[in-house]
């Protein structure tokens, strides 16, 4: 693994940081657990400005509307956007749907779907989970029945993050109910304005509004199928690995950690000793610094593997599992060190670090986002260690 950036990559990071310094003042940065509509729109605006410079899909090939660089530059972008707490938008299109279409899409689909993602014009959501189906995703029930030159969809999806901002849903549906469960599933993209699709609000613990998505006799043309019919499970599993390198999450948590270290060095408001003068706090900060560095290296290892042309699978699970647990441990430690004030939310004048500690603590409860921890342990055991199923 090569730890050095090339001179071109280092220059890209410098230029990007100059852009973010100018465009993302502190008052526009996202506070954990508080994504308002205004912040979301601000994040979309930044994406469009990045796209004007060919930086949004910087790692994609030029013919797909990207910047012609690679996964390292895409990782630099993710980490820095996270660290500047640029409100999140567009990342399902960029991180999951785009890579899937690049690998499995037809030439027409590449032309239709990829450039608008690279320009920051469209938002996607992901419809995999269902009310009865989470970790055992291959048991999904949403039915896509082929009738002549279209598919007709009936059923529902659960935990559809970003559905209220999205233009399209990228989903898995059962196309062959007779086949073994993994072999009867296909991948689709559907315009959320298609008649028969409706949303019911679903509030997450981090304050984000997601949805339950209903499909009631939804007619889709055959061109909405991505990749081969009944191979959707295998296509989706490959592209889920793109979601799991986690540099964006690392960057955003690292920023709160760095702010927390600064905060601990300030004198107490009553003129008392700074928190960092307490030996137990110092040791906690040192221990978490160690863990943050480990997390960063694991994420960069995934990006490096991707840059060498591999699809790192067990490595992505290692980084994701480690990061999700580290985020939780850091949030718990910060709450304990700050005491009751840490429970104050953004908006309270006494909330430390703008309420980011309270927000990150709520966010850290999301141990399920891209697969439960047990599933990641299974992946590491089987694919990383070669243990039997
Ligand atoms: C913040 C957030 C955002 C999400 N966004 C999306 C999204 O945009 N699109 C989407 O499709 N889904 C999304 N999800 C859903 C997510 O993918 C599921 O929550 C996840 O797959 C787990 O499914 P489940 O919640 O049904 O839990 P289950 O699979 O029912 O698991 C519940 C518990 O059962 C145990 N368990 C289950 N299976 C095993 C096993 N094999 N071995 C050991 N123990 C096991 C574990 O203790 C686990 O915690 C989101 C979830 C969250 C929390």
Short mmCIF file of C-alpha atoms and ligand atoms in Angstrom, two decimals:
data_model
loop_
_atom_site.label_atom_id
_atom_site.label_comp_id
_atom_site.label_asym_id
_atom_site.label_seq_id
_atom_site.Cartn_x
_atom_site.Cartn_y
_atom_site.Cartn_z
CA UNK A 1 0.00 0.00 0.00
CA UNK A 2 1.40 3.36 -1.07
CA UNK A 3 0.75 6.09 1.50
CA UNK A 4 1.89 9.02 -0.68
CA UNK A 5 -0.34 11.07 -2.93
CA UNK A 6 1.06 11.85 -6.38
CA UNK A 7 1.87 15.55 -6.96
CA UNK A 8 -1.37 15.81 -9.04
CA UNK A 9 -3.46 14.25 -6.25
CA UNK A 10 -1.88 16.56 -3.66
CA UNK A 11 -2.64 19.56 -5.88
CA UNK A 12 -6.24 18.42 -6.28
CA UNK A 13 -6.61 18.22 -2.50
CA UNK A 14 -5.09 21.68 -2.08
CA UNK A 15 -7.39 23.20 -4.73
CA UNK A 16 -10.40 21.45 -3.21
CA UNK A 17 -9.56 22.77 0.26
CA UNK A 18 -9.22 26.31 -1.16
CA UNK A 19 -12.67 25.93 -2.75
CA UNK A 20 -14.22 24.61 0.47
CA UNK A 21 -12.61 27.40 2.54
CA UNK A 22 -14.30 29.94 0.28
CA UNK A 23 -17.65 28.22 -0.21
CA UNK A 24 -18.49 26.51 3.11
CA UNK A 25 -18.39 28.95 6.03
CA UNK A 26 -18.82 27.47 9.51
CA UNK A 27 -22.44 28.65 9.81
CA UNK A 28 -23.36 26.61 6.71
CA UNK A 29 -21.72 23.40 7.95
CA UNK A 30 -23.98 20.56 8.94
CA UNK A 31 -24.50 19.86 12.62
CA UNK A 32 -24.85 16.13 13.30
CA UNK A 33 -28.47 15.04 13.53
CA UNK A 34 -29.89 18.33 12.17
CA UNK A 35 -30.24 18.22 8.38
CA UNK A 36 -32.68 21.06 7.60
CA UNK A 37 -34.13 21.68 4.15
CA UNK A 38 -31.99 24.80 3.83
CA UNK A 39 -28.83 22.85 4.64
CA UNK A 40 -29.77 20.10 2.22
CA UNK A 41 -30.28 22.65 -0.59
CA UNK A 42 -26.96 24.26 0.32
CA UNK A 43 -25.27 20.84 0.00
CA UNK A 44 -26.86 20.34 -3.44
CA UNK A 45 -25.60 23.76 -4.50
CA UNK A 46 -22.05 22.84 -3.47
CA UNK A 47 -22.33 19.62 -5.46
CA UNK A 48 -23.26 21.58 -8.59
CA UNK A 49 -20.32 23.93 -8.09
CA UNK A 50 -18.01 20.94 -7.67
CA UNK A 51 -19.48 19.45 -10.85
CA UNK A 52 -18.74 22.66 -12.80
CA UNK A 53 -15.07 22.00 -12.01
CA UNK A 54 -15.38 18.26 -12.92
CA UNK A 55 -14.77 17.43 -9.26
CA UNK A 56 -18.05 15.88 -8.17
CA UNK A 57 -17.55 12.57 -10.01
CA UNK A 58 -13.82 13.22 -10.10
CA UNK A 59 -12.99 9.50 -10.12
CA UNK A 60 -15.28 8.59 -13.03
CA UNK A 61 -14.06 8.32 -16.64
CA UNK A 62 -14.52 11.38 -18.84
CA UNK A 63 -16.89 9.57 -21.21
CA UNK A 64 -19.35 9.17 -18.32
CA UNK A 65 -19.22 12.84 -17.39
CA UNK A 66 -16.55 12.41 -14.70
CA UNK A 67 -13.21 14.06 -14.02
CA UNK A 68 -11.14 11.22 -15.46
CA UNK A 69 -9.19 10.56 -12.25
CA UNK A 70 -9.64 7.56 -9.90
CA UNK A 71 -10.78 6.22 -6.51
CA UNK A 72 -8.00 8.08 -4.66
CA UNK A 73 -9.29 11.47 -5.85
CA UNK A 74 -12.88 10.35 -5.12
CA UNK A 75 -11.69 9.40 -1.61
CA UNK A 76 -9.99 12.79 -1.12
CA UNK A 77 -13.27 14.46 -2.08
CA UNK A 78 -15.36 12.29 0.28
CA UNK A 79 -13.02 12.79 3.24
CA UNK A 80 -12.77 16.55 2.78
CA UNK A 81 -16.51 17.05 2.22
CA UNK A 82 -17.12 15.06 5.41
CA UNK A 83 -14.49 17.01 7.35
CA UNK A 84 -15.99 20.36 6.26
CA UNK A 85 -19.39 18.98 7.21
CA UNK A 86 -20.87 19.82 3.82
CA UNK A 87 -24.52 18.72 4.11
CA UNK A 88 -24.86 15.32 2.42
CA UNK A 89 -26.63 15.00 -0.90
CA UNK A 90 -26.23 12.98 -4.06
CA UNK A 91 -24.07 10.26 -2.57
CA UNK A 92 -26.35 7.30 -3.41
CA UNK A 93 -26.19 8.27 -7.08
CA UNK A 94 -22.46 8.88 -6.97
CA UNK A 95 -21.45 6.06 -4.65
CA UNK A 96 -23.83 3.21 -5.49
CA UNK A 97 -26.03 3.74 -8.56
CA UNK A 98 -23.35 5.27 -10.79
CA UNK A 99 -20.79 2.50 -10.17
CA UNK A 100 -23.50 -0.15 -10.77
CA UNK A 101 -24.50 1.39 -14.09
CA UNK A 102 -20.87 1.74 -15.10
CA UNK A 103 -20.36 -1.98 -14.53
CA UNK A 104 -23.72 -3.50 -15.49
CA UNK A 105 -25.60 -0.85 -17.51
CA UNK A 106 -26.16 -0.89 -21.28
CA UNK A 107 -24.48 1.83 -23.42
CA UNK A 108 -27.85 3.65 -23.60
CA UNK A 109 -28.28 3.52 -19.80
CA UNK A 110 -24.74 4.85 -19.30
CA UNK A 111 -25.55 7.76 -21.57
CA UNK A 112 -28.93 8.41 -19.97
CA UNK A 113 -28.13 8.08 -16.26
CA UNK A 114 -24.44 8.82 -15.66
CA UNK A 115 -23.90 12.43 -16.88
CA UNK A 116 -26.81 13.88 -14.81
CA UNK A 117 -25.35 12.22 -11.67
CA UNK A 118 -21.90 13.63 -12.48
CA UNK A 119 -23.44 17.10 -12.97
CA UNK A 120 -25.15 16.93 -9.55
CA UNK A 121 -28.58 17.33 -11.16
CA UNK A 122 -30.37 14.25 -9.84
CA UNK A 123 -30.84 12.59 -6.49
CA UNK A 124 -31.32 8.85 -5.96
CA UNK A 125 -32.61 6.78 -3.08
CA UNK A 126 -32.10 3.07 -2.51
CA UNK A 127 -35.03 0.64 -2.17
CA UNK A 128 -33.59 -2.62 -0.86
CA UNK A 129 -35.01 -3.20 2.66
CA UNK A 130 -38.67 -4.13 3.19
CA UNK A 131 -40.87 -4.30 6.30
CA UNK A 132 -40.18 -8.06 6.63
CA UNK A 133 -36.75 -8.07 5.03
CA UNK A 134 -33.54 -6.51 6.33
CA UNK A 135 -30.38 -8.57 6.74
CA UNK A 136 -31.93 -11.51 4.94
CA UNK A 137 -32.26 -9.32 1.86
CA UNK A 138 -32.52 -12.21 -0.58
CA UNK A 139 -35.99 -12.99 0.86
CA UNK A 140 -37.37 -9.72 -0.52
CA UNK A 141 -40.98 -9.76 -1.67
CA UNK A 142 -41.53 -6.71 -3.89
CA UNK A 143 -42.74 -8.32 -7.11
CA UNK A 144 -41.80 -7.18 -10.62
CA UNK A 145 -43.85 -9.19 -13.08
CA UNK A 146 -42.90 -9.11 -16.74
CA UNK A 147 -45.94 -8.40 -18.94
CA UNK A 148 -45.04 -7.93 -22.61
CA UNK A 149 -42.72 -4.97 -22.97
CA UNK A 150 -42.97 -3.77 -19.38
CA UNK A 151 -42.62 -4.82 -15.74
CA UNK A 152 -45.44 -4.30 -13.24
CA UNK A 153 -44.33 -3.73 -9.65
CA UNK A 154 -46.35 -4.40 -6.50
CA UNK A 155 -45.18 -4.33 -2.88
CA UNK A 156 -43.28 -1.98 -0.61
CA UNK A 157 -39.90 -0.87 0.62
CA UNK A 158 -38.82 0.31 4.06
CA UNK A 159 -36.15 2.74 5.37
CA UNK A 160 -35.88 4.59 2.07
CA UNK A 161 -33.43 7.32 3.08
CA UNK A 162 -33.57 10.57 1.03
CA UNK A 163 -36.81 9.46 -0.68
CA UNK A 164 -38.34 12.90 -0.20
CA UNK A 165 -35.48 14.57 -2.05
CA UNK A 166 -34.93 11.89 -4.66
CA UNK A 167 -35.88 11.84 -8.35
CA UNK A 168 -35.25 8.10 -8.82
CA UNK A 169 -35.30 4.96 -6.72
CA UNK A 170 -32.74 2.22 -7.34
CA UNK A 171 -34.41 -0.99 -6.21
CA UNK A 172 -34.36 -4.75 -6.01
CA UNK A 173 -37.47 -6.71 -6.96
CA UNK A 174 -38.40 -10.37 -7.37
CA UNK A 175 -38.75 -11.26 -11.04
CA UNK A 176 -38.82 -15.06 -10.70
CA UNK A 177 -40.72 -16.34 -7.62
CA UNK A 178 -40.06 -19.98 -8.63
CA UNK A 179 -36.26 -19.68 -8.65
CA UNK A 180 -34.00 -20.11 -5.60
CA UNK A 181 -34.29 -16.89 -3.62
CA UNK A 182 -30.95 -15.31 -4.67
CA UNK A 183 -31.53 -16.17 -8.32
CA UNK A 184 -34.95 -14.62 -8.89
CA UNK A 185 -34.10 -10.99 -8.15
CA UNK A 186 -33.47 -8.07 -10.52
CA UNK A 187 -32.23 -4.49 -10.24
CA UNK A 188 -34.27 -1.54 -11.52
CA UNK A 189 -34.25 2.22 -11.63
CA UNK A 190 -37.68 3.85 -11.36
CA UNK A 191 -38.65 7.50 -11.66
CA UNK A 192 -40.35 8.32 -8.35
CA UNK A 193 -43.02 10.27 -10.25
CA UNK A 194 -44.22 7.07 -11.97
CA UNK A 195 -47.96 6.58 -11.24
CA UNK A 196 -48.52 4.06 -8.42
CA UNK A 197 -45.43 5.01 -6.34
CA UNK A 198 -46.21 6.74 -3.04
CA UNK A 199 -44.31 7.60 0.15
CA UNK A 200 -45.16 7.51 3.85
CA UNK A 201 -42.86 9.49 6.17
CA UNK A 202 -40.55 7.60 8.53
CA UNK A 203 -38.50 9.59 11.05
CA UNK A 204 -35.01 8.31 11.95
CA UNK A 205 -33.46 8.79 15.37
CA UNK A 206 -30.90 11.22 13.85
CA UNK A 207 -33.73 13.58 12.85
CA UNK A 208 -33.65 12.65 9.14
CA UNK A 209 -36.98 12.09 7.40
CA UNK A 210 -36.93 8.86 5.39
CA UNK A 211 -39.88 6.97 3.92
CA UNK A 212 -41.73 3.77 3.46
CA UNK A 213 -42.23 3.45 -0.30
CA UNK A 214 -45.31 1.80 -1.79
CA UNK A 215 -45.62 0.31 -5.29
CA UNK A 216 -49.15 -0.21 -6.47
CA UNK A 217 -49.35 -1.54 -10.07
CA UNK A 218 -46.33 0.49 -11.16
CA UNK A 219 -45.60 0.03 -14.89
CA UNK A 220 -41.94 0.30 -15.88
CA UNK A 221 -40.50 -0.09 -19.40
CA UNK A 222 -37.97 -2.91 -19.92
CA UNK A 223 -35.25 -0.26 -20.22
CA UNK A 224 -35.50 0.31 -16.42
CA UNK A 225 -33.88 -3.10 -15.78
CA UNK A 226 -30.19 -2.72 -14.86
CA UNK A 227 -27.97 -5.62 -15.89
CA UNK A 228 -29.37 -9.08 -16.48
CA UNK A 229 -32.82 -10.20 -15.36
CA UNK A 230 -32.58 -12.45 -12.26
CA UNK A 231 -28.92 -11.51 -11.68
CA UNK A 232 -29.80 -8.45 -9.60
CA UNK A 233 -28.69 -9.99 -6.32
CA UNK A 234 -25.14 -10.49 -7.61
CA UNK A 235 -25.06 -7.05 -9.25
CA UNK A 236 -26.28 -5.39 -6.03
CA UNK A 237 -23.82 -7.19 -3.76
CA UNK A 238 -20.92 -5.99 -5.92
CA UNK A 239 -22.13 -2.40 -5.81
CA UNK A 240 -22.87 -2.43 -2.06
CA UNK A 241 -19.10 -2.67 -1.61
CA UNK A 242 -18.81 0.83 -3.06
CA UNK A 243 -20.96 2.12 -0.17
CA UNK A 244 -18.68 0.67 2.46
CA UNK A 245 -15.30 2.41 2.15
CA UNK A 246 -16.68 5.09 4.46
CA UNK A 247 -14.22 7.99 3.98
CA UNK A 248 -17.07 10.53 4.11
CA UNK A 249 -18.30 9.24 7.47
CA UNK A 250 -14.73 9.05 8.74
CA UNK A 251 -14.10 12.69 7.75
CA UNK A 252 -17.23 13.96 9.46
CA UNK A 253 -16.59 12.07 12.72
CA UNK A 254 -12.90 13.04 12.69
CA UNK A 255 -13.89 16.69 12.49
CA UNK A 256 -16.06 16.40 15.63
CA UNK A 257 -13.23 14.56 17.37
CA UNK A 258 -10.73 17.32 16.46
CA UNK A 259 -13.22 19.99 17.62
CA UNK A 260 -13.74 18.03 20.82
CA UNK A 261 -9.98 17.92 21.52
CA UNK A 262 -9.86 21.74 21.07
CA UNK A 263 -12.89 22.15 23.31
CA UNK A 264 -11.27 20.07 26.05
CA UNK A 265 -8.31 22.46 26.08
CA UNK A 266 -10.43 25.56 26.74
CA UNK A 267 -10.65 26.79 30.33
CA UNK A 268 -13.96 25.91 31.99
CA UNK A 269 -16.57 28.75 31.79
CA UNK A 270 -16.30 29.25 35.58
CA UNK A 271 -12.54 29.77 35.24
CA UNK A 272 -11.80 26.21 36.41
CA UNK A 273 -9.34 23.73 34.91
CA UNK A 274 -9.64 22.69 31.31
CA UNK A 275 -11.02 19.16 30.80
CA UNK A 276 -7.75 18.15 29.11
CA UNK A 277 -5.88 18.69 32.36
CA UNK A 278 -7.70 15.73 33.86
CA UNK A 279 -5.52 12.60 33.40
CA UNK A 280 -8.44 10.30 32.58
CA UNK A 281 -9.68 12.68 29.87
CA UNK A 282 -6.18 12.97 28.38
CA UNK A 283 -5.90 9.20 28.18
CA UNK A 284 -9.33 8.91 26.58
CA UNK A 285 -8.40 11.52 23.97
CA UNK A 286 -5.12 9.76 23.25
CA UNK A 287 -6.85 6.38 22.95
CA UNK A 288 -9.44 7.77 20.54
CA UNK A 289 -6.78 9.51 18.48
CA UNK A 290 -5.25 6.07 18.00
CA UNK A 291 -8.58 4.61 16.95
CA UNK A 292 -9.30 7.49 14.55
CA UNK A 293 -5.95 6.91 12.83
CA UNK A 294 -6.68 3.20 12.53
CA UNK A 295 -10.10 3.95 11.04
CA UNK A 296 -8.58 6.38 8.53
CA UNK A 297 -6.00 3.83 7.39
CA UNK A 298 -8.62 1.13 6.97
CA UNK A 299 -10.76 3.43 4.79
CA UNK A 300 -7.78 4.48 2.69
CA UNK A 301 -6.80 0.86 2.26
CA UNK A 302 -10.19 0.25 0.63
CA UNK A 303 -9.73 3.25 -1.70
CA UNK A 304 -6.24 2.04 -2.55
CA UNK A 305 -7.55 -1.46 -3.37
CA UNK A 306 -10.21 0.12 -5.59
CA UNK A 307 -7.53 2.19 -7.34
CA UNK A 308 -5.69 -1.03 -8.18
CA UNK A 309 -8.84 -2.31 -9.95
CA UNK A 310 -10.04 -4.67 -7.20
CA UNK A 311 -13.50 -4.69 -5.59
CA UNK A 312 -12.46 -4.98 -1.94
CA UNK A 313 -15.14 -6.87 -0.12
CA UNK A 314 -13.91 -8.15 3.24
CA UNK A 315 -11.67 -5.05 3.51
CA UNK A 316 -14.69 -2.77 3.02
CA UNK A 317 -16.52 -4.63 5.80
CA UNK A 318 -13.47 -4.30 8.08
CA UNK A 319 -13.41 -0.51 7.54
CA UNK A 320 -17.16 -0.14 7.92
CA UNK A 321 -17.43 -2.29 11.04
CA UNK A 322 -14.47 -0.60 12.70
CA UNK A 323 -15.76 2.88 11.82
CA UNK A 324 -19.32 2.29 12.95
CA UNK A 325 -18.12 0.94 16.30
CA UNK A 326 -15.54 3.72 16.69
CA UNK A 327 -18.17 6.41 16.01
CA UNK A 328 -20.32 4.91 18.76
CA UNK A 329 -17.44 4.60 21.25
CA UNK A 330 -16.33 8.18 20.60
CA UNK A 331 -19.88 9.52 21.03
CA UNK A 332 -20.25 7.63 24.33
CA UNK A 333 -16.89 8.87 25.60
CA UNK A 334 -17.64 12.51 24.67
CA UNK A 335 -21.06 12.33 26.38
CA UNK A 336 -19.46 10.92 29.52
CA UNK A 337 -16.68 13.55 29.61
CA UNK A 338 -19.03 16.50 29.06
CA UNK A 339 -21.72 15.28 31.43
CA UNK A 340 -25.30 16.63 31.35
CA UNK A 341 -24.46 19.58 29.04
CA UNK A 342 -23.68 17.10 26.28
CA UNK A 343 -27.36 16.21 26.04
CA UNK A 344 -28.26 19.74 24.89
CA UNK A 345 -29.27 19.98 21.27
CA UNK A 346 -28.19 22.35 18.55
CA UNK A 347 -29.95 25.67 19.13
CA UNK A 348 -29.47 25.67 22.91
CA UNK A 349 -27.01 28.45 23.83
CA UNK A 350 -25.29 26.12 26.32
CA UNK A 351 -24.92 23.15 23.93
CA UNK A 352 -21.20 22.32 23.62
CA UNK A 353 -19.77 22.22 20.08
CA UNK A 354 -23.03 23.57 18.59
CA UNK A 355 -24.87 20.41 19.73
CA UNK A 356 -22.65 18.13 17.62
CA UNK A 357 -21.99 15.78 20.54
CA UNK A 358 -25.70 15.22 21.19
CA UNK A 359 -26.23 14.85 17.42
CA UNK A 360 -23.37 12.40 16.84
CA UNK A 361 -24.55 10.34 19.80
CA UNK A 362 -27.98 9.94 18.20
CA UNK A 363 -26.45 9.27 14.79
CA UNK A 364 -24.11 6.67 16.28
CA UNK A 365 -27.16 4.60 17.30
CA UNK A 366 -27.54 3.82 13.59
CA UNK A 367 -25.71 0.53 13.68
CA UNK A 368 -27.82 -0.84 10.81
CA UNK A 369 -27.36 1.68 7.95
CA UNK A 370 -25.37 -0.35 5.42
CA UNK A 371 -25.91 -3.76 6.94
CA UNK A 372 -25.89 -4.92 10.56
CA UNK A 373 -22.61 -5.54 12.36
CA UNK A 374 -23.19 -9.31 12.41
CA UNK A 375 -23.44 -9.40 8.61
CA UNK A 376 -20.13 -7.55 8.31
CA UNK A 377 -18.57 -10.02 10.77
CA UNK A 378 -19.89 -12.88 8.63
CA UNK A 379 -18.34 -11.32 5.50
CA UNK A 380 -14.98 -10.89 7.24
CA UNK A 381 -15.09 -14.44 8.60
CA UNK A 382 -15.97 -16.03 5.26
CA UNK A 383 -14.23 -13.88 2.67
CA UNK A 384 -11.45 -12.38 4.78
CA UNK A 385 -10.49 -15.41 6.85
CA UNK A 386 -11.79 -18.17 4.58
CA UNK A 387 -13.89 -19.73 7.36
CA UNK A 388 -16.80 -22.01 6.39
CA UNK A 389 -20.32 -20.49 6.14
C1 LIG B 1 -30.12 5.11 9.23
C2 LIG B 1 -30.55 4.00 8.34
C3 LIG B 1 -30.64 4.23 6.98
C4 LIG B 1 -31.05 3.21 6.13
N1 LIG B 1 -31.20 3.50 4.80
C5 LIG B 1 -31.65 2.54 3.96
C6 LIG B 1 -31.89 2.86 2.59
O1 LIG B 1 -31.71 3.99 2.12
N2 LIG B 1 -32.38 1.87 1.79
C7 LIG B 1 -32.60 0.60 2.25
O2 LIG B 1 -33.00 -0.25 1.46
N3 LIG B 1 -32.41 0.28 3.56
C8 LIG B 1 -31.94 1.22 4.43
N4 LIG B 1 -31.77 0.93 5.76
C9 LIG B 1 -32.12 -0.39 6.25
C10 LIG B 1 -30.92 -1.25 6.61
O3 LIG B 1 -30.30 -1.71 5.44
C11 LIG B 1 -31.47 -2.37 7.51
O4 LIG B 1 -31.79 -1.76 8.74
C12 LIG B 1 -30.46 -3.48 7.72
O5 LIG B 1 -30.26 -4.21 6.54
C13 LIG B 1 -30.92 -4.42 8.84
O6 LIG B 1 -32.20 -4.88 8.64
P1 LIG B 1 -33.31 -4.81 9.80
O7 LIG B 1 -33.34 -3.39 10.30
O8 LIG B 1 -34.57 -5.38 9.27
O9 LIG B 1 -32.74 -5.67 10.99
P2 LIG B 1 -32.67 -7.28 11.07
O10 LIG B 1 -32.04 -7.84 9.87
O11 LIG B 1 -34.04 -7.76 11.42
O12 LIG B 1 -31.72 -7.47 12.30
C14 LIG B 1 -32.13 -7.15 13.63
C15 LIG B 1 -31.18 -7.81 14.59
O13 LIG B 1 -31.27 -9.24 14.44
C16 LIG B 1 -29.99 -9.85 14.58
N5 LIG B 1 -29.61 -10.54 13.33
C17 LIG B 1 -30.22 -10.46 12.11
N6 LIG B 1 -29.59 -11.24 11.21
C18 LIG B 1 -28.53 -11.82 11.84
C19 LIG B 1 -27.50 -12.70 11.43
N7 LIG B 1 -27.40 -13.17 10.16
N8 LIG B 1 -26.58 -13.09 12.37
C20 LIG B 1 -26.65 -12.63 13.64
N9 LIG B 1 -27.61 -11.76 14.08
C21 LIG B 1 -28.55 -11.36 13.21
C22 LIG B 1 -29.03 -8.72 14.92
O14 LIG B 1 -28.94 -8.57 16.30
C23 LIG B 1 -29.72 -7.49 14.34
O15 LIG B 1 -29.29 -6.29 14.98
C24 LIG B 1 -31.37 1.93 6.64
C25 LIG B 1 -31.27 1.70 8.02
C26 LIG B 1 -30.87 2.71 8.87
C27 LIG B 1 -30.79 2.44 10.33
#
